[in-house]
Coordinates of C-alpha atoms in Angstrom, one line a residue:
X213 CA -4.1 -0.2 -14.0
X214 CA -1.3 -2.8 -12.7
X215 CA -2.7 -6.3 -11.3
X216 CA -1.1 -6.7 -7.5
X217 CA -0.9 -10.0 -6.3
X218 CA -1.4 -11.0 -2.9
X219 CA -2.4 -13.5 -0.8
X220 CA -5.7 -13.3 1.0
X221 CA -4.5 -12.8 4.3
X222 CA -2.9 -9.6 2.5
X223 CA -6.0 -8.5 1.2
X224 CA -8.5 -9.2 3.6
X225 CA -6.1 -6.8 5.6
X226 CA -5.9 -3.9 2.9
X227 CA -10.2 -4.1 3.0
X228 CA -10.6 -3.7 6.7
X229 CA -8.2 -0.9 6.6
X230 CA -10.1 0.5 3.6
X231 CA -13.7 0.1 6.0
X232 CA -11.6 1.6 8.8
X233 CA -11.0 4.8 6.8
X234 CA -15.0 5.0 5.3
X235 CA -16.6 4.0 8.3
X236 CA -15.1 5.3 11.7
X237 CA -11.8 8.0 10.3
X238 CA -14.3 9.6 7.6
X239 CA -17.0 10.6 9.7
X240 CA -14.3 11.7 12.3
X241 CA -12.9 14.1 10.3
X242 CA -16.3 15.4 8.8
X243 CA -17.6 16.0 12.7
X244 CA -14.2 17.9 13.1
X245 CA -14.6 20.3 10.0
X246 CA -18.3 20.8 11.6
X247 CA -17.1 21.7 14.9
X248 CA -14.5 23.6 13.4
X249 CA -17.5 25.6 11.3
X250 CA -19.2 26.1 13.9
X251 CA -16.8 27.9 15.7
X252 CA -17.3 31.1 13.3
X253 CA -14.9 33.1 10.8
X254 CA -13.5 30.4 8.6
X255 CA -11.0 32.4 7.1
X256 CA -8.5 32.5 10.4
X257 CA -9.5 29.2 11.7
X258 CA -6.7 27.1 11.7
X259 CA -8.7 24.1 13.0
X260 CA -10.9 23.9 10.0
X261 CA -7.7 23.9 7.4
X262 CA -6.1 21.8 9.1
X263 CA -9.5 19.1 9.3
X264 CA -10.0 19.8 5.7
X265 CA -6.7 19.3 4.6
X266 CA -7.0 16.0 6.8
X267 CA -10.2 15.5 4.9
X268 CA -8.6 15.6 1.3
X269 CA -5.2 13.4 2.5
X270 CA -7.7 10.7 3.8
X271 CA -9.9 10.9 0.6
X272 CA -6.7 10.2 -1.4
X273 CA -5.7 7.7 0.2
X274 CA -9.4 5.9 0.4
X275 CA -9.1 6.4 -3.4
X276 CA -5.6 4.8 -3.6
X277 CA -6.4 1.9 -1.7
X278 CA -9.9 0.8 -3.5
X279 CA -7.6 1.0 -7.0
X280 CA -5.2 -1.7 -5.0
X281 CA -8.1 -3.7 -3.9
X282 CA -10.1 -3.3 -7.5
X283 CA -6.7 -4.7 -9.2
X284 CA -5.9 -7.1 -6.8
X285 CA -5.4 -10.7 -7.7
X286 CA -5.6 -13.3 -5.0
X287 CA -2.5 -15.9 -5.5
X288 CA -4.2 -19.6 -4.9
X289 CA -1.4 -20.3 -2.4
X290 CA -1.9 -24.7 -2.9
X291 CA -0.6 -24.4 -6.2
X292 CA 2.6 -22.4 -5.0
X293 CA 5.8 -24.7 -5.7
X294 CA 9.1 -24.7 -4.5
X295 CA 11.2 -25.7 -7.3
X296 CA 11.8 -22.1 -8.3
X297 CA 11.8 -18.6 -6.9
X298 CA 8.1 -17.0 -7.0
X299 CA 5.9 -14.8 -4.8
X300 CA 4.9 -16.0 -1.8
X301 CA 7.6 -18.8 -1.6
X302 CA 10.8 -18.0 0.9
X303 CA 13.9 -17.9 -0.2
X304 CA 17.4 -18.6 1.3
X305 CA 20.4 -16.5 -0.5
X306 CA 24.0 -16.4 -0.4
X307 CA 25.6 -13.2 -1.3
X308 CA 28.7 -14.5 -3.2
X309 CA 30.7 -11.1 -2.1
X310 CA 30.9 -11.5 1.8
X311 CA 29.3 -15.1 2.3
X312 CA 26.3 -13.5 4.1
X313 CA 23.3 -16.0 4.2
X314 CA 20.0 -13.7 4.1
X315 CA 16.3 -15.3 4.3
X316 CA 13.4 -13.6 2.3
X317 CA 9.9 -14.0 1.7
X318 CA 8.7 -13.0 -1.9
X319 CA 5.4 -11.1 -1.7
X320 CA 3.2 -8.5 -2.9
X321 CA 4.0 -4.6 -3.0
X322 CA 1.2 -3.7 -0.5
X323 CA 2.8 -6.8 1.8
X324 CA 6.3 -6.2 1.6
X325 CA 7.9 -5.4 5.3
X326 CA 11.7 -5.9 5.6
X327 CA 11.6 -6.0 8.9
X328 CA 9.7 -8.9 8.8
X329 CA 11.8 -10.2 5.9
X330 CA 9.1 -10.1 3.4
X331 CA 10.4 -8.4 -0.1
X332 CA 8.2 -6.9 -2.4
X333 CA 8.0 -9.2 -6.3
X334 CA 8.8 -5.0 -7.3
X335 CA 12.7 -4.8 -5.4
X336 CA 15.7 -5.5 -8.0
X337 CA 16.6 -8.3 -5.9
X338 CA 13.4 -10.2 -5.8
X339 CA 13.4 -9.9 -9.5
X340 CA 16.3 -11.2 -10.0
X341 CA 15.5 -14.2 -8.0
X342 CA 12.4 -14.8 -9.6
X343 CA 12.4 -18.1 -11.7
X344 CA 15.5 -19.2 -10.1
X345 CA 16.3 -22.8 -8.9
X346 CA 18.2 -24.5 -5.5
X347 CA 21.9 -23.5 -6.5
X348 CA 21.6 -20.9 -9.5
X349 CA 23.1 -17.8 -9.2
X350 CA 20.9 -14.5 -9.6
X351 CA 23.1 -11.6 -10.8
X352 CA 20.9 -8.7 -9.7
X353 CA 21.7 -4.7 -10.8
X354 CA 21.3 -2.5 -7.5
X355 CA 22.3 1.0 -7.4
X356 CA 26.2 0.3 -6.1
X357 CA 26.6 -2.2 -9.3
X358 CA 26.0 -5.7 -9.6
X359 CA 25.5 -8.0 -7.4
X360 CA 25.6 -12.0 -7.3
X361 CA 23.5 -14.1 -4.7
X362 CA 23.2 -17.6 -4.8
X363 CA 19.7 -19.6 -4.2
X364 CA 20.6 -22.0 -0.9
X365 CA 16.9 -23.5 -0.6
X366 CA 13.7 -22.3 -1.4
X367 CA 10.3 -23.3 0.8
X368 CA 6.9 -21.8 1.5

């Protein structure tokens, strides 16, 4: 099993979602399949496949997410430094290509949201950045070839 990093903010937010799923969508679905049972012939009833397919997809996931939480390592965020790319620290790049200035935060898989300019530690780019310091170049291999970005700054 892989160790996922993440801050506590990050986890504290996959265990709510995992009590969410046992506690109020789990018993949800099992009053539907009831209801559904209730209702008679199971072979034609479309309500009750669809509830207990609901049933299993929810399972896995509950199942997924407590193998996250079980491998999860909380990152003590006061020793985080920013004399060299690593998770959780943000990190100003300069694609050498086109000139383009770009911003990133470094996290965790289960944190990652571009939209929100956080980049999962997993991405080819955030690899290549990791360990690198204020003006270093990070050649990184995406699909399209390689690419060079220089480090600008790096803070938390």
């Amino acid at each position: 099993m892989a160790v996922t990093y993440m801050t506590e903010e990050g986890y504290k937010k996959l265990v709510d979602e995992l009590n969410e799923m046992e506690n109020v969508q789990r018993p949800a679905i099992s009053k539907m399949i009831a209801e559904a049972r209730d209702k008679g012939d199971l072979s034609e009833n479309a309500e009750y496949d669809a509830a207990k397919e609901a049933q299993g997809l929810l399972e896995m996931k509950i199942s997924q997410l407590k193998d996250v939480i079980a491998s999860a390592r909380l990152i003590d965020e006061s020793k985080i430094n920013t004399n060299e790319v690593q998770i959780l620290t943000r990190v100003k790049i300069r694609n050498k290509k086109n000139g383009q200035i770009m911003s990133y935060m470094i996290v965790s898989e289960s944190e990652a949201n571009l939209k929100e300019g956080k980049l999962s530690v997993t991405t080819p780019i955030a690899k290549g950045l990791l360990g690198k310091k204020v003006g270093e170049i990070a050649e990184v291999q995406v699909p399209s070839g390689k690419m060079e970005f220089e480090i600008v700054e790096i803070s938390l």
